[in-house]
Amino acid sequence: KTLLNILLVLTFIFAGISCLSYLFVAFSQPWLVEFYAANRSMLPDEVYTAIQMMLERPRGFFAALAALYALEVVAGVLMWNLRPSGWHCYILSRLMLILVPLLFIGKGAMGIGDIMMAALFIFIYWHLLRQLGAFSDRGISLPTPPDSTSQD
């Protein structure tokens, strides 16, 4: 359980910071565009170009990413409590975090590293949760069919 807790704390930190960052950009995008335009001379050209390209994305892009990272935090809480639904939410959030940039930006937005890291963490969480019994029947027993060989 210790390894699971360490990984979940890292997930909380990464997903929480990402959620807050994308929320900030989504809500302050017009202000950020003006701010960076006014301070262009203070930034190297490469940095300004990268920031400008990022801020050209629609606000919905940043809001969608913020919502998906929030779902990842919820998934982490559920997995912390050994709920299998947490793993399913985690899969959904990771897959959507790969697909949303594809929809907004195009195929250049997806890297093989993103897919491999998502697959790795999905597998690790599945393995650890399975070892801890999260996918067991959780105490629910199904009725057994009557024995057909016994005669009353």
Coordinates of C-alpha atoms in Angstrom, one line a residue:
K1 CA 0.0 0.0 0.0
T2 CA 3.0 2.3 0.5
L3 CA 3.9 2.4 -3.2
L4 CA 0.3 3.1 -4.1
N5 CA 0.2 5.9 -1.6
I6 CA 3.4 7.4 -2.9
L7 CA 2.2 7.3 -6.5
L8 CA -1.2 8.7 -5.6
V9 CA 0.4 11.6 -3.7
L10 CA 2.4 12.3 -6.9
T11 CA -0.8 12.1 -8.9
F12 CA -2.5 14.6 -6.5
I13 CA 0.4 17.0 -6.8
F14 CA 0.8 16.8 -10.6
A15 CA -2.9 16.7 -11.4
G16 CA -3.8 19.4 -8.8
I17 CA -1.2 21.9 -10.0
S18 CA -2.1 21.2 -13.6
C19 CA -5.8 21.7 -12.9
L20 CA -5.1 25.0 -11.2
S21 CA -2.8 26.2 -13.9
Y22 CA -5.2 25.4 -16.7
L23 CA -8.0 27.1 -14.8
F24 CA -5.9 30.2 -14.4
V25 CA -5.1 30.3 -18.1
A26 CA -8.8 29.6 -19.0
F27 CA -10.1 32.5 -16.9
S28 CA -7.3 35.0 -17.5
Q29 CA -6.5 34.3 -21.2
P30 CA -7.4 37.8 -22.5
W31 CA -5.4 39.5 -19.8
L32 CA -2.4 37.2 -20.5
V33 CA -2.5 38.0 -24.2
E34 CA -2.4 41.7 -23.4
F35 CA 0.3 41.3 -20.7
Y36 CA 2.7 39.3 -22.9
A37 CA 2.1 41.6 -25.9
A38 CA 2.9 44.7 -23.7
N39 CA 6.1 43.0 -22.3
R40 CA 7.3 41.4 -25.5
S41 CA 10.7 43.2 -25.4
M42 CA 11.5 41.5 -22.1
L43 CA 11.2 38.0 -23.4
P44 CA 13.4 36.1 -25.8
D45 CA 11.8 35.6 -29.2
E46 CA 11.5 31.8 -28.8
V47 CA 9.7 32.2 -25.4
Y48 CA 7.4 34.8 -26.7
T49 CA 6.5 32.7 -29.8
A50 CA 5.8 29.7 -27.6
I51 CA 3.6 31.7 -25.2
Q52 CA 1.8 33.3 -28.2
M53 CA 1.1 29.9 -29.8
M54 CA -0.2 28.6 -26.5
L55 CA -2.5 31.5 -25.9
E56 CA -4.0 31.3 -29.4
R57 CA -5.8 28.1 -28.3
P58 CA -9.5 28.6 -27.4
R59 CA -10.4 29.0 -23.8
G60 CA -12.4 25.8 -24.0
F61 CA -9.2 23.9 -24.5
F62 CA -7.8 25.0 -21.2
A63 CA -11.1 24.6 -19.4
A64 CA -11.4 21.0 -20.8
L65 CA -7.8 20.2 -19.6
A66 CA -8.6 21.7 -16.2
A67 CA -11.7 19.5 -15.9
L68 CA -9.9 16.4 -16.9
Y69 CA -7.1 17.0 -14.4
A70 CA -9.8 17.6 -11.7
L71 CA -11.3 14.2 -12.7
E72 CA -7.8 12.7 -12.2
V73 CA -7.7 14.1 -8.7
V74 CA -11.1 12.6 -8.0
A75 CA -9.8 9.3 -9.4
G76 CA -6.9 9.5 -7.1
V77 CA -9.1 10.0 -4.1
L78 CA -11.2 7.0 -5.1
M79 CA -8.1 4.8 -5.6
W80 CA -6.8 5.9 -2.3
N81 CA -10.0 4.4 -0.8
L82 CA -9.4 1.3 -2.9
R83 CA -12.4 1.9 -5.1
P84 CA -12.2 0.2 -8.6
S85 CA -14.2 3.2 -10.0
G86 CA -11.2 5.3 -9.2
W87 CA -9.1 3.3 -11.6
H88 CA -11.8 3.6 -14.3
C89 CA -12.0 7.4 -13.8
Y90 CA -8.2 7.5 -14.0
I91 CA -8.3 5.6 -17.4
L92 CA -11.0 7.9 -18.7
S93 CA -9.1 11.1 -17.7
R94 CA -5.7 9.8 -19.1
L95 CA -7.3 8.8 -22.4
M96 CA -9.2 12.1 -22.7
L97 CA -6.0 14.0 -21.8
I98 CA -4.4 12.4 -24.9
L99 CA -7.5 12.9 -27.1
V100 CA -8.4 16.6 -26.2
P101 CA -5.1 18.1 -27.5
L102 CA -5.6 16.0 -30.7
L103 CA -9.0 17.5 -31.2
F104 CA -7.9 21.1 -30.6
I105 CA -4.4 21.1 -32.0
G106 CA -4.0 18.1 -34.3
K107 CA -1.8 15.1 -34.4
G108 CA 1.3 17.1 -33.7
A109 CA 0.1 17.5 -30.1
M110 CA 0.4 13.9 -29.2
G111 CA 3.7 12.3 -28.3
I112 CA 4.5 8.6 -27.9
G113 CA 5.9 9.4 -24.5
D114 CA 2.5 10.7 -23.3
I115 CA 0.8 7.5 -24.4
M116 CA 3.5 5.3 -22.9
M117 CA 3.4 7.1 -19.5
A118 CA -0.4 6.9 -19.4
A119 CA -0.3 3.2 -20.2
L120 CA 2.5 2.6 -17.6
F121 CA 0.6 4.4 -14.8
I122 CA -2.7 2.7 -15.8
F123 CA -1.0 -0.7 -15.5
I124 CA 0.8 0.1 -12.3
Y125 CA -2.4 1.4 -10.6
W126 CA -4.2 -1.7 -11.8
H127 CA -1.5 -4.0 -10.5
L128 CA -1.3 -2.4 -7.1
L129 CA -5.1 -2.1 -6.7
R130 CA -5.5 -5.8 -7.7
Q131 CA -2.9 -6.8 -5.1
L132 CA -4.7 -4.9 -2.5
G133 CA -8.0 -6.6 -3.4
A134 CA -9.8 -3.6 -4.8
F135 CA -11.2 -5.6 -7.7
S136 CA -12.5 -8.4 -5.5
D137 CA -16.3 -8.8 -5.0
R138 CA -15.9 -6.6 -1.9
G139 CA -18.0 -8.8 0.3
I140 CA -20.9 -9.3 -2.1
S141 CA -21.7 -12.9 -2.5
L142 CA -23.7 -14.2 -5.4
P143 CA -26.3 -16.8 -4.7
T144 CA -25.2 -20.3 -5.7
P145 CA -27.4 -22.3 -7.9
P146 CA -29.1 -25.3 -6.4
D147 CA -27.2 -28.6 -6.7
S148 CA -28.9 -30.6 -9.4
T149 CA -27.6 -33.9 -8.2
S150 CA -29.2 -33.8 -4.8
Q151 CA -32.7 -35.2 -4.5
D152 CA -35.2 -33.9 -2.0

